[in-house]
Amino acid sequence: MDLKEIMDEIVLIITQYGLDVIGALVILIIGYIISKRVPSVLENLMHKRGIDPTVSGFLGSLTRFVILAITLLLVLAQFGVQTASLIAVLGAAGLAIGLALQGTLSNVAGGVMLLIFRPMKVGQYVEVGGHGGTVKNVSLFTTELATPDNIQVIIPNGSVWGNAIRNFSFHPTRRMDLVMGIAYEDDIDKARDIMLRLIEADERSHKEPAPLIEIAELADSSVNFTVRVWCDNGNYFPLKFALTKAIKQAFDKEGISIPYPQRDIHLIKED
């Protein structure tokens, strides 16, 4: 093989593989630019729609990873690598990893749903999964609550999204229920008037819907009233505590007794 033939062979190799290298470089550059631009546009759109930054960041990173993976497959295909078998292997590996991490993935899926639909927000009081507390943080994996006695509770998001959520802070108003019992000997109308007067005197109680004071039960030792008052959500407990104390003090002053359970025993003397 003379020098001319060697040079021709080199030119042929450069021509064949050089074009492949140039094509691969072009694909890499375009893929890299797209992997930067598309996730940013997607995150901006989600931000404008009010989607949580944690979710938008996660989806943006996932989109970037998918674009880079497709870019890599296109580069390999440029050099004649059969990507079908590689995709099958990657799919099987992904399936195995997904089965191994199905608990973790369910928590991530639950976190994404919680952050998108926002059934609860930080600062709201909720009950979920048998736990009640103020929401402190909602991440992709867990939800953090603080109980009324300031104990931290961390619940996996799979359990949160898969159970009923009771959000006590969602609506601006809330109904307060009290059960007040009086003795059978006491004046029912007088007791009702006292409670209604105290409720109307407290500015935290709403006029609409109107307070409800009705006899709910003739119990063993008392006549029980059901007292229902609407108030602002933030006034629920202060109003409940204040009314309970005021009603007790007013009943004492007006001679209305609040009976406690008692039993009459009759002794029969046998001759």
PDB file of C-alpha atoms in Angstrom:
ATOM      1  CA  MET A   1       0.000   0.000   0.000  1.00  0.00           C
ATOM      2  CA  ASP A   2       1.625   3.214  -1.133  1.00  0.00           C
ATOM      3  CA  LEU A   3       1.391   6.645   0.499  1.00  0.00           C
ATOM      4  CA  LYS A   4      -1.460   7.786  -1.764  1.00  0.00           C
ATOM      5  CA  GLU A   5      -3.603   4.818  -0.784  1.00  0.00           C
ATOM      6  CA  ILE A   6      -2.865   5.448   2.906  1.00  0.00           C
ATOM      7  CA  MET A   7      -3.883   9.082   2.603  1.00  0.00           C
ATOM      8  CA  ASP A   8      -7.048   8.117   0.761  1.00  0.00           C
ATOM      9  CA  GLU A   9      -7.934   5.684   3.549  1.00  0.00           C
ATOM     10  CA  ILE A  10      -7.329   8.341   6.196  1.00  0.00           C
ATOM     11  CA  VAL A  11      -9.486  10.822   4.298  1.00  0.00           C
ATOM     12  CA  LEU A  12     -12.214   8.188   3.986  1.00  0.00           C
ATOM     13  CA  ILE A  13     -12.170   7.457   7.733  1.00  0.00           C
ATOM     14  CA  ILE A  14     -12.184  11.141   8.601  1.00  0.00           C
ATOM     15  CA  THR A  15     -15.023  11.716   6.168  1.00  0.00           C
ATOM     16  CA  GLN A  16     -17.099   8.874   7.598  1.00  0.00           C
ATOM     17  CA  TYR A  17     -16.503   9.321  11.312  1.00  0.00           C
ATOM     18  CA  GLY A  18     -15.781  13.034  11.205  1.00  0.00           C
ATOM     19  CA  LEU A  19     -19.297  13.724  10.030  1.00  0.00           C
ATOM     20  CA  ASP A  20     -20.615  11.459  12.787  1.00  0.00           C
ATOM     21  CA  VAL A  21     -18.557  13.340  15.373  1.00  0.00           C
ATOM     22  CA  ILE A  22     -19.727  16.692  14.048  1.00  0.00           C
ATOM     23  CA  GLY A  23     -23.323  15.466  14.034  1.00  0.00           C
ATOM     24  CA  ALA A  24     -22.948  14.172  17.603  1.00  0.00           C
ATOM     25  CA  LEU A  25     -21.518  17.492  18.724  1.00  0.00           C
ATOM     26  CA  VAL A  26     -24.392  19.368  17.102  1.00  0.00           C
ATOM     27  CA  ILE A  27     -26.912  17.058  18.808  1.00  0.00           C
ATOM     28  CA  LEU A  28     -25.163  17.544  22.156  1.00  0.00           C
ATOM     29  CA  ILE A  29     -25.160  21.327  21.821  1.00  0.00           C
ATOM     30  CA  ILE A  30     -28.804  21.486  20.752  1.00  0.00           C
ATOM     31  CA  GLY A  31     -29.832  19.025  23.470  1.00  0.00           C
ATOM     32  CA  TYR A  32     -27.952  20.997  26.109  1.00  0.00           C
ATOM     33  CA  ILE A  33     -29.595  24.269  25.049  1.00  0.00           C
ATOM     34  CA  ILE A  34     -33.039  22.673  25.059  1.00  0.00           C
ATOM     35  CA  SER A  35     -32.394  21.107  28.475  1.00  0.00           C
ATOM     36  CA  LYS A  36     -31.719  24.608  29.804  1.00  0.00           C
ATOM     37  CA  ARG A  37     -34.497  26.512  28.081  1.00  0.00           C
ATOM     38  CA  VAL A  38     -37.492  24.155  28.276  1.00  0.00           C
ATOM     39  CA  PRO A  39     -37.359  23.494  32.071  1.00  0.00           C
ATOM     40  CA  SER A  40     -36.980  27.229  32.723  1.00  0.00           C
ATOM     41  CA  VAL A  41     -40.015  28.043  30.579  1.00  0.00           C
ATOM     42  CA  LEU A  42     -41.962  25.228  32.256  1.00  0.00           C
ATOM     43  CA  GLU A  43     -41.057  26.458  35.747  1.00  0.00           C
ATOM     44  CA  ASN A  44     -42.053  30.036  34.853  1.00  0.00           C
ATOM     45  CA  LEU A  45     -45.435  28.866  33.544  1.00  0.00           C
ATOM     46  CA  MET A  46     -46.068  26.847  36.706  1.00  0.00           C
ATOM     47  CA  HIS A  47     -45.008  29.795  38.856  1.00  0.00           C
ATOM     48  CA  LYS A  48     -47.517  32.051  37.068  1.00  0.00           C
ATOM     49  CA  ARG A  49     -50.244  29.477  37.740  1.00  0.00           C
ATOM     50  CA  GLY A  50     -49.417  29.493  41.451  1.00  0.00           C
ATOM     51  CA  ILE A  51     -47.926  26.003  41.628  1.00  0.00           C
ATOM     52  CA  ASP A  52     -45.655  25.424  44.604  1.00  0.00           C
ATOM     53  CA  PRO A  53     -41.937  26.111  43.870  1.00  0.00           C
ATOM     54  CA  THR A  54     -41.022  22.663  45.204  1.00  0.00           C
ATOM     55  CA  VAL A  55     -43.200  20.984  42.588  1.00  0.00           C
ATOM     56  CA  SER A  56     -42.135  23.285  39.758  1.00  0.00           C
ATOM     57  CA  GLY A  57     -38.470  22.717  40.631  1.00  0.00           C
ATOM     58  CA  PHE A  58     -38.953  18.950  40.787  1.00  0.00           C
ATOM     59  CA  LEU A  59     -40.796  18.790  37.452  1.00  0.00           C
ATOM     60  CA  GLY A  60     -38.254  21.123  35.875  1.00  0.00           C
ATOM     61  CA  SER A  61     -35.372  18.887  36.987  1.00  0.00           C
ATOM     62  CA  LEU A  62     -37.238  15.803  35.773  1.00  0.00           C
ATOM     63  CA  THR A  63     -37.805  17.432  32.365  1.00  0.00           C
ATOM     64  CA  ARG A  64     -34.129  18.356  32.124  1.00  0.00           C
ATOM     65  CA  PHE A  65     -33.119  14.774  32.920  1.00  0.00           C
ATOM     66  CA  VAL A  66     -35.460  13.342  30.275  1.00  0.00           C
ATOM     67  CA  ILE A  67     -34.148  15.738  27.606  1.00  0.00           C
ATOM     68  CA  LEU A  68     -30.528  14.877  28.415  1.00  0.00           C
ATOM     69  CA  ALA A  69     -31.323  11.141  28.323  1.00  0.00           C
ATOM     70  CA  ILE A  70     -32.932  11.495  24.875  1.00  0.00           C
ATOM     71  CA  THR A  71     -29.940  13.544  23.720  1.00  0.00           C
ATOM     72  CA  LEU A  72     -27.556  10.801  24.841  1.00  0.00           C
ATOM     73  CA  LEU A  73     -29.552   8.150  22.974  1.00  0.00           C
ATOM     74  CA  LEU A  74     -29.495  10.272  19.797  1.00  0.00           C
ATOM     75  CA  VAL A  75     -25.704  10.672  20.092  1.00  0.00           C
ATOM     76  CA  LEU A  76     -25.240   6.927  20.437  1.00  0.00           C
ATOM     77  CA  ALA A  77     -27.525   6.341  17.460  1.00  0.00           C
ATOM     78  CA  GLN A  78     -25.354   8.770  15.481  1.00  0.00           C
ATOM     79  CA  PHE A  79     -22.433   6.347  15.855  1.00  0.00           C
ATOM     80  CA  GLY A  80     -24.509   3.370  14.813  1.00  0.00           C
ATOM     81  CA  VAL A  81     -25.206   1.996  18.300  1.00  0.00           C
ATOM     82  CA  GLN A  82     -28.471   0.029  18.452  1.00  0.00           C
ATOM     83  CA  THR A  83     -30.426   1.999  21.062  1.00  0.00           C
ATOM     84  CA  ALA A  84     -33.502  -0.254  21.065  1.00  0.00           C
ATOM     85  CA  SER A  85     -31.819  -2.884  23.211  1.00  0.00           C
ATOM     86  CA  LEU A  86     -30.307  -0.178  25.415  1.00  0.00           C
ATOM     87  CA  ILE A  87     -33.754   1.352  25.952  1.00  0.00           C
ATOM     88  CA  ALA A  88     -35.128  -2.080  26.851  1.00  0.00           C
ATOM     89  CA  VAL A  89     -32.344  -2.596  29.399  1.00  0.00           C
ATOM     90  CA  LEU A  90     -32.896   0.856  30.879  1.00  0.00           C
ATOM     91  CA  GLY A  91     -36.652   0.200  31.022  1.00  0.00           C
ATOM     92  CA  ALA A  92     -36.145  -3.083  32.838  1.00  0.00           C
ATOM     93  CA  ALA A  93     -33.725  -1.416  35.269  1.00  0.00           C
ATOM     94  CA  GLY A  94     -36.191   1.416  35.847  1.00  0.00           C
ATOM     95  CA  LEU A  95     -38.968  -1.086  36.528  1.00  0.00           C
ATOM     96  CA  ALA A  96     -36.805  -2.958  39.037  1.00  0.00           C
ATOM     97  CA  ILE A  97     -35.833   0.264  40.773  1.00  0.00           C
ATOM     98  CA  GLY A  98     -39.461   1.409  40.792  1.00  0.00           C
ATOM     99  CA  LEU A  99     -40.601  -1.837  42.438  1.00  0.00           C
ATOM    100  CA  ALA A 100     -37.831  -1.587  45.021  1.00  0.00           C
ATOM    101  CA  LEU A 101     -38.682   2.014  45.815  1.00  0.00           C
ATOM    102  CA  GLN A 102     -42.454   1.867  45.373  1.00  0.00           C
ATOM    103  CA  GLY A 103     -43.037   3.153  48.934  1.00  0.00           C
ATOM    104  CA  THR A 104     -40.747   6.118  48.358  1.00  0.00           C
ATOM    105  CA  LEU A 105     -42.221   6.791  44.924  1.00  0.00           C
ATOM    106  CA  SER A 106     -45.750   6.723  46.356  1.00  0.00           C
ATOM    107  CA  ASN A 107     -44.640   9.354  48.884  1.00  0.00           C
ATOM    108  CA  VAL A 108     -43.214  11.496  46.080  1.00  0.00           C
ATOM    109  CA  ALA A 109     -46.414  11.099  44.046  1.00  0.00           C
ATOM    110  CA  GLY A 110     -48.450  12.021  47.108  1.00  0.00           C
ATOM    111  CA  GLY A 111     -46.234  15.044  47.728  1.00  0.00           C
ATOM    112  CA  VAL A 112     -46.653  16.231  44.144  1.00  0.00           C
ATOM    113  CA  MET A 113     -50.452  15.906  44.399  1.00  0.00           C
ATOM    114  CA  LEU A 114     -50.495  17.740  47.744  1.00  0.00           C
ATOM    115  CA  LEU A 115     -48.374  20.576  46.421  1.00  0.00           C
ATOM    116  CA  ILE A 116     -50.400  20.911  43.203  1.00  0.00           C
ATOM    117  CA  PHE A 117     -53.930  20.720  44.631  1.00  0.00           C
ATOM    118  CA  ARG A 118     -53.032  22.292  48.009  1.00  0.00           C
ATOM    119  CA  PRO A 119     -55.746  20.732  50.229  1.00  0.00           C
ATOM    120  CA  MET A 120     -53.837  22.219  53.159  1.00  0.00           C
ATOM    121  CA  LYS A 121     -51.335  25.025  53.609  1.00  0.00           C
ATOM    122  CA  VAL A 122     -48.680  25.956  56.132  1.00  0.00           C
ATOM    123  CA  GLY A 123     -50.284  27.428  59.255  1.00  0.00           C
ATOM    124  CA  GLN A 124     -53.607  25.607  58.897  1.00  0.00           C
ATOM    125  CA  TYR A 125     -54.883  23.147  61.516  1.00  0.00           C
ATOM    126  CA  VAL A 126     -55.697  19.738  60.045  1.00  0.00           C
ATOM    127  CA  GLU A 127     -56.390  16.145  61.019  1.00  0.00           C
ATOM    128  CA  VAL A 128     -54.928  13.438  58.799  1.00  0.00           C
ATOM    129  CA  GLY A 129     -53.842   9.857  59.313  1.00  0.00           C
ATOM    130  CA  GLY A 130     -55.050   9.876  62.899  1.00  0.00           C
ATOM    131  CA  HIS A 131     -52.962  12.939  63.801  1.00  0.00           C
ATOM    132  CA  GLY A 132     -54.037  16.530  64.343  1.00  0.00           C
ATOM    133  CA  GLY A 133     -51.871  19.626  64.318  1.00  0.00           C
ATOM    134  CA  THR A 134     -50.785  22.816  62.590  1.00  0.00           C
ATOM    135  CA  VAL A 135     -49.097  22.311  59.218  1.00  0.00           C
ATOM    136  CA  LYS A 136     -45.460  23.373  59.424  1.00  0.00           C
ATOM    137  CA  ASN A 137     -44.096  22.063  56.130  1.00  0.00           C
ATOM    138  CA  VAL A 138     -45.165  20.051  53.091  1.00  0.00           C
ATOM    139  CA  SER A 139     -42.269  18.576  51.097  1.00  0.00           C
ATOM    140  CA  LEU A 140     -42.122  15.993  48.326  1.00  0.00           C
ATOM    141  CA  PHE A 141     -41.694  13.123  50.781  1.00  0.00           C
ATOM    142  CA  THR A 142     -43.317  14.101  54.085  1.00  0.00           C
ATOM    143  CA  THR A 143     -45.772  16.444  55.777  1.00  0.00           C
ATOM    144  CA  GLU A 144     -44.776  17.979  59.117  1.00  0.00           C
ATOM    145  CA  LEU A 145     -47.361  18.853  61.772  1.00  0.00           C
ATOM    146  CA  ALA A 146     -47.051  20.451  65.201  1.00  0.00           C
ATOM    147  CA  THR A 147     -49.612  19.220  67.721  1.00  0.00           C
ATOM    148  CA  PRO A 148     -51.317  21.680  70.099  1.00  0.00           C
ATOM    149  CA  ASP A 149     -48.756  20.714  72.763  1.00  0.00           C
ATOM    150  CA  ASN A 150     -45.954  21.442  70.235  1.00  0.00           C
ATOM    151  CA  ILE A 151     -44.926  17.866  69.419  1.00  0.00           C
ATOM    152  CA  GLN A 152     -43.515  17.336  65.944  1.00  0.00           C
ATOM    153  CA  VAL A 153     -45.351  14.762  63.811  1.00  0.00           C
ATOM    154  CA  ILE A 154     -43.904  13.734  60.436  1.00  0.00           C
ATOM    155  CA  ILE A 155     -46.241  11.769  58.141  1.00  0.00           C
ATOM    156  CA  PRO A 156     -45.218  10.170  54.815  1.00  0.00           C
ATOM    157  CA  ASN A 157     -47.078  11.857  51.975  1.00  0.00           C
ATOM    158  CA  GLY A 158     -48.384   8.531  50.700  1.00  0.00           C
ATOM    159  CA  SER A 159     -50.369   8.200  53.918  1.00  0.00           C
ATOM    160  CA  VAL A 160     -51.504  11.833  53.791  1.00  0.00           C
ATOM    161  CA  TRP A 161     -52.831  11.761  50.229  1.00  0.00           C
ATOM    162  CA  GLY A 162     -54.323   8.288  50.693  1.00  0.00           C
ATOM    163  CA  ASN A 163     -56.467   9.303  53.684  1.00  0.00           C
ATOM    164  CA  ALA A 164     -59.219  11.796  54.406  1.00  0.00           C
ATOM    165  CA  ILE A 165     -57.936  15.269  55.319  1.00  0.00           C
ATOM    166  CA  ARG A 166     -59.958  17.370  57.771  1.00  0.00           C
ATOM    167  CA  ASN A 167     -58.930  20.999  57.354  1.00  0.00           C
ATOM    168  CA  PHE A 168     -60.310  23.060  60.240  1.00  0.00           C
ATOM    169  CA  SER A 169     -58.793  26.293  58.901  1.00  0.00           C
ATOM    170  CA  PHE A 170     -59.962  26.129  55.297  1.00  0.00           C
ATOM    171  CA  HIS A 171     -63.143  28.186  55.735  1.00  0.00           C
ATOM    172  CA  PRO A 172     -63.051  31.641  57.358  1.00  0.00           C
ATOM    173  CA  THR A 173     -65.927  30.787  59.719  1.00  0.00           C
ATOM    174  CA  ARG A 174     -66.621  27.830  61.951  1.00  0.00           C
ATOM    175  CA  ARG A 175     -69.506  26.578  64.086  1.00  0.00           C
ATOM    176  CA  MET A 176     -68.921  26.086  67.794  1.00  0.00           C
ATOM    177  CA  ASP A 177     -71.011  23.435  69.591  1.00  0.00           C
ATOM    178  CA  LEU A 178     -71.634  23.286  73.324  1.00  0.00           C
ATOM    179  CA  VAL A 179     -73.720  20.893  75.413  1.00  0.00           C
ATOM    180  CA  MET A 180     -75.110  22.513  78.569  1.00  0.00           C
ATOM    181  CA  GLY A 181     -77.192  20.575  81.085  1.00  0.00           C
ATOM    182  CA  ILE A 182     -79.574  21.932  83.708  1.00  0.00           C
ATOM    183  CA  ALA A 183     -81.584  20.228  86.417  1.00  0.00           C
ATOM    184  CA  TYR A 184     -85.093  19.000  85.719  1.00  0.00           C
ATOM    185  CA  GLU A 185     -86.412  21.395  88.377  1.00  0.00           C
ATOM    186  CA  ASP A 186     -84.939  24.499  86.708  1.00  0.00           C
ATOM    187  CA  ASP A 187     -86.747  26.891  84.372  1.00  0.00           C
ATOM    188  CA  ILE A 188     -85.919  25.870  80.789  1.00  0.00           C
ATOM    189  CA  ASP A 189     -86.919  29.203  79.206  1.00  0.00           C
ATOM    190  CA  LYS A 190     -84.935  31.172  81.774  1.00  0.00           C
ATOM    191  CA  ALA A 191     -81.818  29.095  81.130  1.00  0.00           C
ATOM    192  CA  ARG A 192     -82.215  29.548  77.385  1.00  0.00           C
ATOM    193  CA  ASP A 193     -82.626  33.327  77.725  1.00  0.00           C
ATOM    194  CA  ILE A 194     -79.473  33.529  79.850  1.00  0.00           C
ATOM    195  CA  MET A 195     -77.391  31.664  77.289  1.00  0.00           C
ATOM    196  CA  LEU A 196     -78.789  33.678  74.381  1.00  0.00           C
ATOM    197  CA  ARG A 197     -78.072  36.961  76.184  1.00  0.00           C
ATOM    198  CA  LEU A 198     -74.460  35.950  76.826  1.00  0.00           C
ATOM    199  CA  ILE A 199     -73.946  34.860  73.228  1.00  0.00           C
ATOM    200  CA  GLU A 200     -75.358  38.079  71.789  1.00  0.00           C
ATOM    201  CA  ALA A 201     -73.269  40.148  74.194  1.00  0.00           C
ATOM    202  CA  ASP A 202     -70.029  38.646  72.894  1.00  0.00           C
ATOM    203  CA  GLU A 203     -68.928  40.480  69.728  1.00  0.00           C
ATOM    204  CA  ARG A 204     -67.060  37.412  68.490  1.00  0.00           C
ATOM    205  CA  SER A 205     -70.311  35.486  67.906  1.00  0.00           C
ATOM    206  CA  HIS A 206     -71.970  35.983  64.529  1.00  0.00           C
ATOM    207  CA  LYS A 207     -75.517  37.193  64.130  1.00  0.00           C
ATOM    208  CA  GLU A 208     -75.839  35.287  60.858  1.00  0.00           C
ATOM    209  CA  PRO A 209     -76.316  32.362  60.907  1.00  0.00           C
ATOM    210  CA  ALA A 210     -78.259  32.978  64.090  1.00  0.00           C
ATOM    211  CA  PRO A 211     -77.265  31.105  67.271  1.00  0.00           C
ATOM    212  CA  LEU A 212     -79.183  27.895  67.952  1.00  0.00           C
ATOM    213  CA  ILE A 213     -80.187  26.932  71.494  1.00  0.00           C
ATOM    214  CA  GLU A 214     -82.484  23.923  71.689  1.00  0.00           C
ATOM    215  CA  ILE A 215     -83.180  21.015  74.026  1.00  0.00           C
ATOM    216  CA  ALA A 216     -81.386  18.023  72.560  1.00  0.00           C
ATOM    217  CA  GLU A 217     -81.835  15.345  75.197  1.00  0.00           C
ATOM    218  CA  LEU A 218     -83.677  14.454  78.385  1.00  0.00           C
ATOM    219  CA  ALA A 219     -80.773  12.674  80.016  1.00  0.00           C
ATOM    220  CA  ASP A 220     -80.665  10.604  83.200  1.00  0.00           C
ATOM    221  CA  SER A 221     -79.739  13.510  85.447  1.00  0.00           C
ATOM    222  CA  SER A 222     -80.172  16.644  83.333  1.00  0.00           C
ATOM    223  CA  VAL A 223     -81.984  18.418  80.550  1.00  0.00           C
ATOM    224  CA  ASN A 224     -79.311  18.941  77.907  1.00  0.00           C
ATOM    225  CA  PHE A 225     -79.219  21.964  75.606  1.00  0.00           C
ATOM    226  CA  THR A 226     -77.349  21.975  72.302  1.00  0.00           C
ATOM    227  CA  VAL A 227     -75.795  25.419  71.799  1.00  0.00           C
ATOM    228  CA  ARG A 228     -74.477  26.259  68.329  1.00  0.00           C
ATOM    229  CA  VAL A 229     -72.735  29.545  67.586  1.00  0.00           C
ATOM    230  CA  TRP A 230     -70.920  30.661  64.424  1.00  0.00           C
ATOM    231  CA  CYS A 231     -67.719  32.673  64.702  1.00  0.00           C
ATOM    232  CA  ASP A 232     -64.519  33.519  62.856  1.00  0.00           C
ATOM    233  CA  ASN A 233     -62.152  30.585  62.616  1.00  0.00           C
ATOM    234  CA  GLY A 234     -59.498  32.238  64.746  1.00  0.00           C
ATOM    235  CA  ASN A 235     -62.018  32.981  67.531  1.00  0.00           C
ATOM    236  CA  TYR A 236     -63.261  29.411  67.896  1.00  0.00           C
ATOM    237  CA  PHE A 237     -61.410  28.358  71.037  1.00  0.00           C
ATOM    238  CA  PRO A 238     -61.336  31.778  72.765  1.00  0.00           C
ATOM    239  CA  LEU A 239     -65.104  32.112  72.301  1.00  0.00           C
ATOM    240  CA  LYS A 240     -65.755  28.544  73.422  1.00  0.00           C
ATOM    241  CA  PHE A 241     -63.751  28.965  76.614  1.00  0.00           C
ATOM    242  CA  ALA A 242     -65.274  32.385  77.349  1.00  0.00           C
ATOM    243  CA  LEU A 243     -68.875  31.263  76.827  1.00  0.00           C
ATOM    244  CA  THR A 244     -68.431  28.122  78.901  1.00  0.00           C
ATOM    245  CA  LYS A 245     -67.142  30.193  81.827  1.00  0.00           C
ATOM    246  CA  ALA A 246     -69.752  32.942  81.416  1.00  0.00           C
ATOM    247  CA  ILE A 247     -72.653  30.488  81.266  1.00  0.00           C
ATOM    248  CA  LYS A 248     -71.487  28.682  84.394  1.00  0.00           C
ATOM    249  CA  GLN A 249     -71.114  31.948  86.314  1.00  0.00           C
ATOM    250  CA  ALA A 250     -74.491  33.246  85.090  1.00  0.00           C
ATOM    251  CA  PHE A 251     -76.243  29.993  86.008  1.00  0.00           C
ATOM    252  CA  ASP A 252     -74.774  30.162  89.513  1.00  0.00           C
ATOM    253  CA  LYS A 253     -75.929  33.759  89.889  1.00  0.00           C
ATOM    254  CA  GLU A 254     -79.448  33.085  88.575  1.00  0.00           C
ATOM    255  CA  GLY A 255     -79.962  29.892  90.562  1.00  0.00           C
ATOM    256  CA  ILE A 256     -79.741  27.519  87.576  1.00  0.00           C
ATOM    257  CA  SER A 257     -77.970  24.334  88.613  1.00  0.00           C
ATOM    258  CA  ILE A 258     -75.748  22.171  86.461  1.00  0.00           C
ATOM    259  CA  PRO A 259     -76.327  18.663  87.846  1.00  0.00           C
ATOM    260  CA  TYR A 260     -73.812  15.895  88.000  1.00  0.00           C
ATOM    261  CA  PRO A 261     -74.712  12.213  87.553  1.00  0.00           C
ATOM    262  CA  GLN A 262     -76.521  10.869  90.602  1.00  0.00           C
ATOM    263  CA  ARG A 263     -78.517   7.857  91.605  1.00  0.00           C
ATOM    264  CA  ASP A 264     -81.355   7.514  94.097  1.00  0.00           C
ATOM    265  CA  ILE A 265     -81.180   4.452  96.327  1.00  0.00           C
ATOM    266  CA  HIS A 266     -84.309   3.239  98.086  1.00  0.00           C
ATOM    267  CA  LEU A 267     -83.869   0.963 101.104  1.00  0.00           C
ATOM    268  CA  ILE A 268     -86.702  -1.440 101.783  1.00  0.00           C
ATOM    269  CA  LYS A 269     -86.886  -2.696 105.298  1.00  0.00           C
ATOM    270  CA  GLU A 270     -88.069  -6.266 105.489  1.00  0.00           C
ATOM    271  CA  ASP A 271     -89.818  -7.492 108.611  1.00  0.00           C
TER     272      ASP A 271
END
